[in-house]
Amino acid sequence: MINLKRNPKVGFVSLGCPKALVDSERILTQLRTDGYDISPDYAGADVVVVNTCGFIDSARQESLEAIGEALTANGRVIVTGCLGKNAEDIRSVHPRVLAVTGPQQYEAVVSAVHLHAPPTQAHDPFTNLVPASRSDPVSRDAENGGIGIKLTPRHYAYLKISEGCNHKCSFCIIPSMRGKLVSRPVGEVLDEAERLVAAGVKELLVISQDTSAYGIDLKYKLDFWGGRPLRTRMKELCEGLGSLGAWVRLHYVYPYPHVDEIIPLMAEGKILPYLDIPFQHGSKDVLRRMRRPAASENNLERINRWREICPEITIRSTFIVGFPGETEAEFAELIDFLDAAQLDRVGCFKYSPVAGAAANALEGAVPEEVKQERWDRFMQAQAIISRKRLQYKIGSIQAVLVDAVEPGRAIGRSMADAPEIDGIVTIRHPPGFRPAAHKPNAPSPGALRPGALVQVAIDSADDYDLAGSLVSATGA
Ligand code: SF4
């Protein structure tokens, strides 16, 4: 029974990718605006929302387990997110869930919360956009201009520029879950970015399903930002973001020719020299079977051209091994591609069928032991490349954004490292380090704090991470 004398409390479990995390932030912000408190645990919650991921089978399984855990611990559970697209799949496993809503159905999930844990007092959104609360996971609330609740640390934020996707990659069901591409007008995105930076965000991580396609659905519509006309297009977006004084990192970019226009902005230091491009394979035949966007582009030529314009560019990518029909020769092409491309950061997945994906109908399923063996070979090949590329950085001075301070060391990331998916830089100076007073620009004891931008002299590297000493409190 809900106690009507206090604000109802909502527990929240957020699973999946950064795009789902942004959805969670939006739902939580609306709930706080509606007068709900956020419960840090199941026991204190009147209702629990589970934002699920349904991208691959292991993610679906994890989501179903999270729903089961919330049901056992609390009993009053509302499900939303990608897995919610097929409510029956959830109800067949967990018939006790109170409601199921799909991805981007913000109003529907908030309405379900209102229905099952009604708000007790009217909250006035005109006087207090997001009520402050100690129990907010991380709150960027009233004092920062009403930009909502954020689930990442204060110093970085994901900036979602569009929803959905117009492609039909044969292994992917995202377009059927999230629909066609819908871009946000450029003025709206830049306004949000400006508010985030004003609130102390030092790094903006641009996310979408396909960042290169930004604005296509709007026919690159003219919009306004700060009274200035701008087209809703990738280059103009990057120029606007680059003027804000924060690190700007691009994710989910496809290697279309117009991406070439962005590289000079990286060379000029306006946005980070970093591109996250999911190439997925190095064999044109496999890419065609995957129905990948830009499958016919010469990716090696393009990478080489980018490096000529911006030699310090970091390229991160993901690949799939064991896609249906992948022959040993096609896998060898992938390894050759890796050798030739010398990518900085690489993730690799063993293909696993996703219910509803077109690739399920392809012939030539690769046996699990062959997938494993190819994955091992792939990872060994990339570890050598990664180690070699990081060795080149020994002796250099890198700008590092501090993420965490621990006894005796701090952990940060260089321009080449996105949070969660790339490497780290260990800064070995203890937090209480007191510099010699005569050194110009010497770091103060407070220099190492989360969100600080510092300079680090790199003196060692392993396969994926760097380590070094603090040399200056000014990383820019
Ligand atoms: S580009 Fe392909 S993999 Fe990415 S969301 Fe669209 S269909 Fe899925």
GROMACS .gro file of C-alpha atoms and ligand atoms in nm:
model
  484
    1MET     CA    1   0.000   0.000   0.000
    2ILE     CA    2   0.143   0.341  -0.095
    3ASN     CA    3   0.183   0.598   0.184
    4LEU     CA    4  -0.004   0.904   0.055
    5LYS     CA    5   0.160   1.150   0.298
    6ARG     CA    6   0.490   1.166   0.108
    7ASN     CA    7   0.602   1.185  -0.253
    8PRO     CA    8   0.594   0.841  -0.411
    9LYS     CA    9   0.935   0.692  -0.483
   10VAL     CA   10   1.043   0.534  -0.809
   11GLY     CA   11   1.325   0.283  -0.836
   12PHE     CA   12   1.502   0.282  -1.172
   13VAL     CA   13   1.714   0.019  -1.347
   14SER     CA   14   1.879   0.138  -1.670
   15LEU     CA   15   2.028  -0.124  -1.904
   16GLY     CA   16   2.177  -0.108  -2.252
   17CYS     CA   17   2.364   0.144  -2.460
   18PRO     CA   18   2.423   0.519  -2.411
   19LYS     CA   19   2.112   0.588  -2.623
   20ALA     CA   20   1.900   0.398  -2.371
   21LEU     CA   21   2.077   0.584  -2.089
   22VAL     CA   22   1.965   0.916  -2.241
   23ASP     CA   23   1.607   0.779  -2.253
   24SER     CA   24   1.638   0.691  -1.882
   25GLU     CA   25   1.758   1.044  -1.805
   26ARG     CA   26   1.458   1.188  -1.986
   27ILE     CA   27   1.208   0.963  -1.804
   28LEU     CA   28   1.367   1.034  -1.464
   29THR     CA   29   1.367   1.409  -1.531
   30GLN     CA   30   0.995   1.398  -1.614
   31LEU     CA   31   0.919   1.193  -1.303
   32ARG     CA   32   1.111   1.437  -1.082
   33THR     CA   33   0.927   1.725  -1.249
   34ASP     CA   34   0.600   1.546  -1.167
   35GLY     CA   35   0.695   1.534  -0.798
   36TYR     CA   36   0.838   1.184  -0.762
   37ASP     CA   37   1.141   1.101  -0.553
   38ILE     CA   38   1.399   0.853  -0.679
   39SER     CA   39   1.467   0.553  -0.460
   40PRO     CA   40   1.826   0.429  -0.447
   41ASP     CA   41   1.709   0.074  -0.368
   42TYR     CA   42   1.424  -0.166  -0.439
   43ALA     CA   43   1.299  -0.169  -0.080
   44GLY     CA   44   1.220   0.201  -0.065
   45ALA     CA   45   1.047   0.218  -0.404
   46ASP     CA   46   0.670   0.229  -0.458
   47VAL     CA   47   0.725   0.115  -0.813
   48VAL     CA   48   1.033   0.011  -1.012
   49VAL     CA   49   1.091   0.102  -1.378
   50VAL     CA   50   1.324  -0.126  -1.575
   51ASN     CA   51   1.455   0.029  -1.899
   52THR     CA   52   1.553  -0.275  -2.104
   53CYS     CA   53   1.785  -0.356  -2.395
   54GLY     CA   54   1.683  -0.600  -2.669
   55PHE     CA   55   1.970  -0.569  -2.913
   56ILE     CA   56   2.118  -0.917  -2.891
   57ASP     CA   57   2.010  -1.234  -2.716
   58SER     CA   58   2.246  -1.190  -2.421
   59ALA     CA   59   2.110  -0.836  -2.365
   60ARG     CA   60   1.752  -0.967  -2.381
   61GLN     CA   61   1.840  -1.232  -2.127
   62GLU     CA   62   2.002  -0.975  -1.898
   63SER     CA   63   1.691  -0.756  -1.926
   64LEU     CA   64   1.458  -1.046  -1.841
   65GLU     CA   65   1.676  -1.131  -1.541
   66ALA     CA   66   1.670  -0.767  -1.423
   67ILE     CA   67   1.289  -0.765  -1.446
   68GLY     CA   68   1.278  -1.089  -1.245
   69GLU     CA   69   1.511  -0.945  -0.981
   70ALA     CA   70   1.298  -0.630  -0.947
   71LEU     CA   71   0.982  -0.841  -0.921
   72THR     CA   72   1.135  -1.056  -0.648
   73ALA     CA   73   1.276  -0.762  -0.453
   74ASN     CA   74   0.986  -0.519  -0.495
   75GLY     CA   75   0.698  -0.678  -0.685
   76ARG     CA   76   0.566  -0.361  -0.857
   77VAL     CA   77   0.748  -0.336  -1.188
   78ILE     CA   78   0.696  -0.132  -1.507
   79VAL     CA   79   0.901  -0.229  -1.811
   80THR     CA   80   1.008   0.007  -2.088
   81GLY     CA   81   1.275   0.029  -2.359
   82CYS     CA   82   1.373  -0.185  -2.656
   83LEU     CA   83   1.257  -0.518  -2.514
   84GLY     CA   84   0.918  -0.359  -2.442
   85LYS     CA   85   0.848  -0.352  -2.816
   86ASN     CA   86   0.716  -0.708  -2.783
   87ALA     CA   87   0.514  -0.699  -2.464
   88GLU     CA   88   0.405  -1.061  -2.498
   89ASP     CA   89   0.766  -1.185  -2.486
   90ILE     CA   90   0.799  -1.019  -2.146
   91ARG     CA   91   0.459  -1.117  -2.011
   92SER     CA   92   0.512  -1.480  -2.109
   93VAL     CA   93   0.814  -1.491  -1.875
   94HIS     CA   94   0.699  -1.236  -1.616
   95PRO     CA   95   0.317  -1.220  -1.612
   96ARG     CA   96   0.319  -1.006  -1.294
   97VAL     CA   97   0.466  -0.688  -1.451
   98LEU     CA   98   0.230  -0.391  -1.411
   99ALA     CA   99   0.284  -0.238  -1.755
  100VAL     CA  100   0.505  -0.270  -2.061
  101THR     CA  101   0.596   0.022  -2.288
  102GLY     CA  102   0.836   0.032  -2.581
  103PRO     CA  103   1.141   0.243  -2.672
  104GLN     CA  104   1.096   0.623  -2.680
  105GLN     CA  105   0.745   0.591  -2.532
  106TYR     CA  106   0.826   0.849  -2.266
  107GLU     CA  107   0.468   0.962  -2.206
  108ALA     CA  108   0.343   0.604  -2.185
  109VAL     CA  109   0.594   0.499  -1.920
  110VAL     CA  110   0.536   0.815  -1.717
  111SER     CA  111   0.157   0.760  -1.741
  112ALA     CA  112   0.205   0.404  -1.620
  113VAL     CA  113   0.398   0.532  -1.318
  114HIS     CA  114   0.120   0.787  -1.249
  115LEU     CA  115  -0.137   0.507  -1.267
  116HIS     CA  116   0.042   0.263  -1.037
  117ALA     CA  117   0.197   0.514  -0.791
  118PRO     CA  118  -0.013   0.832  -0.821
  119PRO     CA  119   0.165   1.160  -0.732
  120THR     CA  120   0.048   1.298  -0.397
  121GLN     CA  121   0.099   1.669  -0.452
  122ALA     CA  122   0.090   1.888  -0.754
  123HIS     CA  123   0.440   2.000  -0.845
  124ASP     CA  124   0.463   2.341  -1.014
  125PRO     CA  125   0.696   2.302  -1.310
  126PHE     CA  126   0.698   2.678  -1.367
  127THR     CA  127   0.863   2.759  -1.035
  128ASN     CA  128   1.086   2.454  -1.000
  129LEU     CA  129   1.164   2.260  -1.313
  130VAL     CA  130   1.328   1.965  -1.144
  131PRO     CA  131   1.298   1.942  -0.766
  132ALA     CA  132   1.633   1.893  -0.595
  133SER     CA  133   1.682   1.570  -0.408
  134ARG     CA  134   1.965   1.397  -0.233
  135SER     CA  135   1.844   1.069  -0.377
  136ASP     CA  136   1.888   1.171  -0.741
  137PRO     CA  137   2.147   0.941  -0.902
  138VAL     CA  138   2.339   1.245  -1.025
  139SER     CA  139   2.135   1.559  -1.034
  140ARG     CA  140   2.187   1.854  -1.264
  141ASP     CA  141   1.885   2.016  -1.116
  142ALA     CA  142   1.753   2.355  -1.015
  143GLU     CA  143   2.086   2.535  -0.980
  144ASN     CA  144   2.201   2.452  -1.329
  145GLY     CA  145   1.922   2.590  -1.541
  146GLY     CA  146   1.677   2.301  -1.545
  147ILE     CA  147   1.862   2.059  -1.771
  148GLY     CA  148   1.732   1.752  -1.599
  149ILE     CA  149   1.870   1.442  -1.437
  150LYS     CA  150   2.178   1.281  -1.572
  151LEU     CA  151   2.308   0.932  -1.505
  152THR     CA  152   2.668   0.995  -1.609
  153PRO     CA  153   2.926   1.173  -1.390
  154ARG     CA  154   2.892   1.552  -1.384
  155HIS     CA  155   3.179   1.616  -1.621
  156TYR     CA  156   3.057   1.427  -1.927
  157ALA     CA  157   2.723   1.384  -2.097
  158TYR     CA  158   2.574   1.197  -2.388
  159LEU     CA  159   2.407   1.421  -2.644
  160LYS     CA  160   2.150   1.236  -2.853
  161ILE     CA  161   2.110   1.406  -3.191
  162SER     CA  162   1.857   1.173  -3.354
  163GLU     CA  163   1.641   0.867  -3.302
  164GLY     CA  164   1.596   0.566  -3.527
  165CYS     CA  165   1.771   0.455  -3.842
  166ASN     CA  166   1.697   0.435  -4.217
  167HIS     CA  167   1.928   0.139  -4.281
  168LYS     CA  168   1.844  -0.229  -4.290
  169CYS     CA  169   2.155  -0.406  -4.167
  170SER     CA  170   2.065  -0.771  -4.183
  171PHE     CA  171   2.183  -0.852  -3.828
  172CYS     CA  172   1.999  -0.563  -3.662
  173ILE     CA  173   1.643  -0.510  -3.544
  174ILE     CA  174   1.688  -0.154  -3.418
  175PRO     CA  175   1.498   0.008  -3.710
  176SER     CA  176   1.198  -0.215  -3.632
  177MET     CA  177   1.223  -0.124  -3.261
  178ARG     CA  178   1.309   0.245  -3.286
  179GLY     CA  179   1.168   0.338  -3.627
  180LYS     CA  180   1.306   0.554  -3.908
  181LEU     CA  181   1.559   0.834  -3.860
  182VAL     CA  182   1.420   1.140  -3.682
  183SER     CA  183   1.681   1.415  -3.635
  184ARG     CA  184   1.652   1.686  -3.372
  185PRO     CA  185   1.677   2.036  -3.519
  186VAL     CA  186   2.030   2.170  -3.486
  187GLY     CA  187   1.926   2.469  -3.272
  188GLU     CA  188   1.763   2.238  -3.017
  189VAL     CA  189   2.072   2.014  -2.995
  190LEU     CA  190   2.309   2.311  -2.961
  191ASP     CA  191   2.086   2.474  -2.696
  192GLU     CA  192   2.103   2.154  -2.492
  193ALA     CA  193   2.479   2.130  -2.541
  194GLU     CA  194   2.522   2.490  -2.431
  195ARG     CA  195   2.323   2.429  -2.113
  196LEU     CA  196   2.525   2.117  -2.036
  197VAL     CA  197   2.855   2.302  -2.075
  198ALA     CA  198   2.726   2.592  -1.862
  199ALA     CA  199   2.642   2.333  -1.593
  200GLY     CA  200   3.000   2.206  -1.585
  201VAL     CA  201   3.007   1.931  -1.849
  202LYS     CA  202   3.358   1.909  -1.996
  203GLU     CA  203   3.297   1.642  -2.258
  204LEU     CA  204   3.000   1.598  -2.492
  205LEU     CA  205   2.957   1.252  -2.645
  206VAL     CA  206   2.749   1.277  -2.961
  207ILE     CA  207   2.532   0.966  -3.005
  208SER     CA  208   2.263   0.840  -3.243
  209GLN     CA  209   2.217   0.524  -3.450
  210ASP     CA  210   2.385   0.690  -3.749
  211THR     CA  211   2.555   1.023  -3.684
  212SER     CA  212   2.656   1.066  -4.050
  213ALA     CA  213   2.288   1.065  -4.151
  214TYR     CA  214   2.206   1.356  -3.921
  215GLY     CA  215   1.955   1.594  -4.084
  216ILE     CA  216   1.879   1.381  -4.393
  217ASP     CA  217   1.518   1.329  -4.282
  218LEU     CA  218   1.477   1.707  -4.233
  219LYS     CA  219   1.637   1.776  -4.572
  220TYR     CA  220   1.905   1.968  -4.380
  221LYS     CA  221   1.641   2.217  -4.269
  222LEU     CA  222   1.747   2.569  -4.174
  223ASP     CA  223   1.724   2.632  -3.802
  224PHE     CA  224   1.848   2.900  -3.563
  225TRP     CA  225   2.090   2.900  -3.274
  226GLY     CA  226   2.154   3.218  -3.081
  227GLY     CA  227   1.980   3.407  -3.362
  228ARG     CA  228   2.223   3.262  -3.617
  229PRO     CA  229   2.091   3.059  -3.914
  230LEU     CA  230   2.235   2.707  -3.934
  231ARG     CA  231   2.149   2.401  -4.141
  232THR     CA  232   2.058   2.079  -3.959
  233ARG     CA  233   2.364   1.897  -4.094
  234MET     CA  234   2.661   1.713  -3.946
  235LYS     CA  235   2.924   1.974  -4.034
  236GLU     CA  236   2.726   2.270  -3.896
  237LEU     CA  237   2.642   2.070  -3.584
  238CYS     CA  238   3.011   1.993  -3.527
  239GLU     CA  239   3.111   2.356  -3.584
  240GLY     CA  240   2.850   2.472  -3.331
  241LEU     CA  241   2.954   2.213  -3.074
  242GLY     CA  242   3.319   2.296  -3.135
  243SER     CA  243   3.259   2.657  -3.035
  244LEU     CA  244   3.146   2.567  -2.682
  245GLY     CA  245   3.488   2.501  -2.528
  246ALA     CA  246   3.421   2.138  -2.427
  247TRP     CA  247   3.561   1.816  -2.566
  248VAL     CA  248   3.329   1.692  -2.843
  249ARG     CA  249   3.350   1.322  -2.930
  250LEU     CA  250   3.166   1.167  -3.225
  251HIS     CA  251   3.018   0.819  -3.201
  252TYR     CA  252   2.843   0.594  -3.456
  253VAL     CA  253   2.977   0.764  -3.767
  254TYR     CA  254   2.958   0.579  -4.101
  255PRO     CA  255   3.234   0.631  -4.357
  256TYR     CA  256   3.040   0.835  -4.611
  257PRO     CA  257   3.230   1.086  -4.827
  258HIS     CA  258   3.083   1.388  -4.644
  259VAL     CA  259   3.253   1.275  -4.321
  260ASP     CA  260   3.572   1.406  -4.491
  261GLU     CA  261   3.442   1.759  -4.419
  262ILE     CA  262   3.459   1.694  -4.045
  263ILE     CA  263   3.825   1.595  -4.031
  264PRO     CA  264   3.962   1.951  -4.075
  265LEU     CA  265   3.761   2.053  -3.766
  266MET     CA  266   3.956   1.786  -3.579
  267ALA     CA  267   4.288   1.905  -3.722
  268GLU     CA  268   4.202   2.259  -3.608
  269GLY     CA  269   4.128   2.137  -3.254
  270LYS     CA  270   3.759   2.235  -3.267
  271ILE     CA  271   3.635   1.883  -3.195
  272LEU     CA  272   3.828   1.585  -3.065
  273PRO     CA  273   4.038   1.399  -3.324
  274TYR     CA  274   3.836   1.084  -3.260
  275LEU     CA  275   3.594   0.887  -3.475
  276ASP     CA  276   3.391   0.587  -3.364
  277ILE     CA  277   3.310   0.405  -3.689
  278PRO     CA  278   3.153   0.059  -3.670
  279PHE     CA  279   3.314  -0.099  -3.979
  280GLN     CA  280   3.188  -0.447  -3.875
  281HIS     CA  281   3.397  -0.633  -4.135
  282GLY     CA  282   3.683  -0.601  -4.381
  283SER     CA  283   3.540  -0.818  -4.659
  284LYS     CA  284   3.318  -0.642  -4.913
  285ASP     CA  285   3.115  -0.961  -4.968
  286VAL     CA  286   3.042  -0.999  -4.597
  287LEU     CA  287   2.956  -0.627  -4.575
  288ARG     CA  288   2.711  -0.672  -4.862
  289ARG     CA  289   2.548  -0.967  -4.686
  290MET     CA  290   2.532  -0.754  -4.374
  291ARG     CA  291   2.370  -0.479  -4.588
  292ARG     CA  292   2.595  -0.225  -4.422
  293PRO     CA  293   2.571   0.144  -4.504
  294ALA     CA  294   2.868   0.259  -4.715
  295ALA     CA  295   2.956  -0.106  -4.787
  296SER     CA  296   3.101  -0.014  -5.124
  297GLU     CA  297   3.328   0.263  -4.996
  298ASN     CA  298   3.702   0.207  -4.997
  299ASN     CA  299   3.750   0.236  -4.624
  300LEU     CA  300   4.127   0.199  -4.628
  301GLU     CA  301   4.167   0.485  -4.875
  302ARG     CA  302   3.938   0.698  -4.665
  303ILE     CA  303   4.124   0.623  -4.339
  304ASN     CA  304   4.456   0.711  -4.504
  305ARG     CA  305   4.316   1.040  -4.633
  306TRP     CA  306   4.185   1.129  -4.287
  307ARG     CA  307   4.525   1.058  -4.135
  308GLU     CA  308   4.690   1.284  -4.391
  309ILE     CA  309   4.459   1.571  -4.288
  310CYS     CA  310   4.470   1.495  -3.914
  311PRO     CA  311   4.764   1.267  -3.823
  312GLU     CA  312   4.665   1.246  -3.455
  313ILE     CA  313   4.314   1.112  -3.528
  314THR     CA  314   4.208   0.813  -3.317
  315ILE     CA  315   3.984   0.566  -3.496
  316ARG     CA  316   3.775   0.324  -3.294
  317SER     CA  317   3.565   0.052  -3.449
  318THR     CA  318   3.368  -0.263  -3.384
  319PHE     CA  319   3.362  -0.585  -3.583
  320ILE     CA  320   3.161  -0.906  -3.601
  321VAL     CA  321   3.326  -1.244  -3.662
  322GLY     CA  322   3.138  -1.558  -3.759
  323PHE     CA  323   2.864  -1.384  -3.959
  324PRO     CA  324   2.659  -1.642  -4.156
  325GLY     CA  325   2.855  -1.769  -4.455
  326GLU     CA  326   3.186  -1.612  -4.342
  327THR     CA  327   3.453  -1.823  -4.510
  328GLU     CA  328   3.811  -1.863  -4.392
  329ALA     CA  329   3.917  -1.646  -4.688
  330GLU     CA  330   3.673  -1.371  -4.589
  331PHE     CA  331   3.796  -1.386  -4.231
  332ALA     CA  332   4.153  -1.358  -4.362
  333GLU     CA  333   4.043  -1.042  -4.549
  334LEU     CA  334   3.924  -0.903  -4.218
  335ILE     CA  335   4.262  -0.967  -4.056
  336ASP     CA  336   4.434  -0.809  -4.359
  337PHE     CA  337   4.207  -0.507  -4.318
  338LEU     CA  338   4.304  -0.479  -3.951
  339ASP     CA  339   4.673  -0.499  -4.041
  340ALA     CA  340   4.639  -0.234  -4.308
  341ALA     CA  341   4.407   0.001  -4.117
  342GLN     CA  342   4.605  -0.002  -3.790
  343LEU     CA  343   4.301   0.114  -3.593
  344ASP     CA  344   4.359   0.249  -3.246
  345ARG     CA  345   4.064   0.101  -3.058
  346VAL     CA  346   3.868  -0.205  -3.160
  347GLY     CA  347   3.588  -0.416  -3.016
  348CYS     CA  348   3.485  -0.754  -3.156
  349PHE     CA  349   3.169  -0.960  -3.117
  350LYS     CA  350   3.098  -1.317  -3.211
  351TYR     CA  351   2.789  -1.314  -3.432
  352SER     CA  352   2.479  -1.420  -3.246
  353PRO     CA  353   2.137  -1.436  -3.412
  354VAL     CA  354   1.878  -1.184  -3.299
  355ALA     CA  355   1.513  -1.286  -3.314
  356GLY     CA  356   1.351  -1.103  -3.605
  357ALA     CA  357   1.676  -1.017  -3.790
  358ALA     CA  358   1.698  -1.082  -4.165
  359ALA     CA  359   2.041  -1.248  -4.126
  360ASN     CA  360   1.870  -1.545  -3.959
  361ALA     CA  361   1.758  -1.657  -4.306
  362LEU     CA  362   2.112  -1.660  -4.445
  363GLU     CA  363   2.277  -1.994  -4.506
  364GLY     CA  364   2.612  -2.105  -4.373
  365ALA     CA  365   2.585  -2.065  -3.997
  366VAL     CA  366   2.939  -2.065  -3.857
  367PRO     CA  367   2.991  -2.327  -3.580
  368GLU     CA  368   3.047  -2.181  -3.232
  369GLU     CA  369   3.398  -2.327  -3.200
  370VAL     CA  370   3.499  -2.165  -3.532
  371LYS     CA  371   3.356  -1.829  -3.415
  372GLN     CA  372   3.555  -1.859  -3.093
  373GLU     CA  373   3.874  -1.951  -3.274
  374ARG     CA  374   3.834  -1.654  -3.516
  375TRP     CA  375   3.754  -1.420  -3.228
  376ASP     CA  376   4.074  -1.531  -3.050
  377ARG     CA  377   4.282  -1.475  -3.364
  378PHE     CA  378   4.120  -1.137  -3.421
  379MET     CA  379   4.184  -1.020  -3.064
  380GLN     CA  380   4.547  -1.138  -3.075
  381ALA     CA  381   4.605  -0.949  -3.401
  382GLN     CA  382   4.448  -0.632  -3.265
  383ALA     CA  383   4.628  -0.650  -2.930
  384ILE     CA  384   4.961  -0.633  -3.117
  385ILE     CA  385   4.843  -0.330  -3.314
  386SER     CA  386   4.699  -0.157  -3.008
  387ARG     CA  387   5.014  -0.218  -2.803
  388LYS     CA  388   5.234  -0.081  -3.081
  389ARG     CA  389   5.020   0.232  -3.125
  390LEU     CA  390   5.019   0.302  -2.753
  391GLN     CA  391   5.397   0.254  -2.731
  392TYR     CA  392   5.435   0.553  -2.967
  393LYS     CA  393   5.272   0.767  -2.698
  394ILE     CA  394   5.540   0.698  -2.438
  395GLY     CA  395   5.735   1.020  -2.390
  396SER     CA  396   5.448   1.241  -2.505
  397ILE     CA  397   5.242   1.480  -2.299
  398GLN     CA  398   4.868   1.413  -2.320
  399ALA     CA  399   4.569   1.621  -2.215
  400VAL     CA  400   4.372   1.403  -1.974
  401LEU     CA  401   4.022   1.448  -1.829
  402VAL     CA  402   4.018   1.312  -1.474
  403ASP     CA  403   3.733   1.066  -1.406
  404ALA     CA  404   3.814   0.948  -1.054
  405VAL     CA  405   4.062   1.009  -0.775
  406GLU     CA  406   4.176   0.713  -0.567
  407PRO     CA  407   4.433   0.683  -0.290
  408GLY     CA  408   4.772   0.734  -0.449
  409ARG     CA  409   4.650   0.777  -0.806
  410ALA     CA  410   4.389   0.927  -1.031
  411ILE     CA  411   4.219   0.770  -1.333
  412GLY     CA  412   4.147   0.972  -1.643
  413ARG     CA  413   4.109   0.955  -2.018
  414SER     CA  414   4.304   1.113  -2.301
  415MET     CA  415   4.143   1.253  -2.615
  416ALA     CA  416   4.179   0.902  -2.760
  417ASP     CA  417   3.963   0.736  -2.494
  418ALA     CA  418   3.584   0.742  -2.475
  419PRO     CA  419   3.434   0.650  -2.137
  420GLU     CA  420   3.342   0.284  -2.076
  421ILE     CA  421   3.462   0.150  -2.411
  422ASP     CA  422   3.827   0.261  -2.451
  423GLY     CA  423   4.136   0.266  -2.235
  424ILE     CA  424   4.232   0.475  -1.934
  425VAL     CA  425   4.526   0.686  -1.824
  426THR     CA  426   4.655   0.622  -1.472
  427ILE     CA  427   4.801   0.939  -1.319
  428ARG     CA  428   5.044   0.834  -1.052
  429HIS     CA  429   5.078   1.151  -0.848
  430PRO     CA  430   4.899   1.110  -0.517
  431PRO     CA  431   4.603   1.349  -0.467
  432GLY     CA  432   4.787   1.538  -0.192
  433PHE     CA  433   5.087   1.606  -0.416
  434ARG     CA  434   5.244   1.948  -0.343
  435PRO     CA  435   5.453   2.085  -0.625
  436ALA     CA  436   5.776   2.280  -0.585
  437ALA     CA  437   5.658   2.638  -0.551
  438HIS     CA  438   5.905   2.778  -0.804
  439LYS     CA  439   5.780   2.569  -1.096
  440PRO     CA  440   5.563   2.770  -1.334
  441ASN     CA  441   5.216   2.630  -1.392
  442ALA     CA  442   5.282   2.362  -1.130
  443PRO     CA  443   4.981   2.155  -1.025
  444SER     CA  444   4.808   2.236  -0.700
  445PRO     CA  445   4.684   1.966  -0.460
  446GLY     CA  446   4.334   2.024  -0.591
  447ALA     CA  447   4.434   1.972  -0.954
  448LEU     CA  448   4.333   1.608  -0.947
  449ARG     CA  449   3.959   1.603  -0.908
  450PRO     CA  450   3.691   1.447  -1.128
  451GLY     CA  451   3.627   1.675  -1.424
  452ALA     CA  452   3.969   1.845  -1.412
  453LEU     CA  453   4.158   1.873  -1.738
  454VAL     CA  454   4.529   1.812  -1.674
  455GLN     CA  455   4.846   1.734  -1.866
  456VAL     CA  456   5.020   1.405  -1.809
  457ALA     CA  457   5.368   1.292  -1.915
  458ILE     CA  458   5.318   0.937  -2.043
  459ASP     CA  459   5.588   0.696  -1.931
  460SER     CA  460   5.437   0.350  -1.977
  461ALA     CA  461   5.174   0.162  -2.175
  462ASP     CA  462   5.027  -0.187  -2.195
  463ASP     CA  463   4.794  -0.333  -2.460
  464TYR     CA  464   4.512  -0.086  -2.394
  465ASP     CA  465   4.600   0.169  -2.122
  466LEU     CA  466   4.856   0.441  -2.051
  467ALA     CA  467   5.019   0.565  -1.729
  468GLY     CA  468   5.221   0.869  -1.638
  469SER     CA  469   5.278   1.167  -1.409
  470LEU     CA  470   5.097   1.493  -1.367
  471VAL     CA  471   5.288   1.783  -1.518
  472SER     CA  472   5.032   2.060  -1.534
  473ALA     CA  473   4.686   2.141  -1.414
  474THR     CA  474   4.595   2.290  -1.750
  475GLY     CA  475   4.511   2.025  -2.002
  476ALA     CA  476   4.390   2.244  -2.285
  477SF4     S1  477   2.304   0.134  -3.911
  477SF4    FE1  478   2.255  -0.083  -3.921
  477SF4     S2  479   2.331  -0.165  -3.723
  477SF4    FE2  480   2.314   0.056  -3.699
  477SF4     S3  481   2.107   0.086  -3.615
  477SF4    FE3  482   2.091   0.110  -3.838
  477SF4     S4  483   2.031  -0.095  -3.910
  477SF4    FE4  484   2.112  -0.120  -3.699
   0.00000   0.00000   0.00000
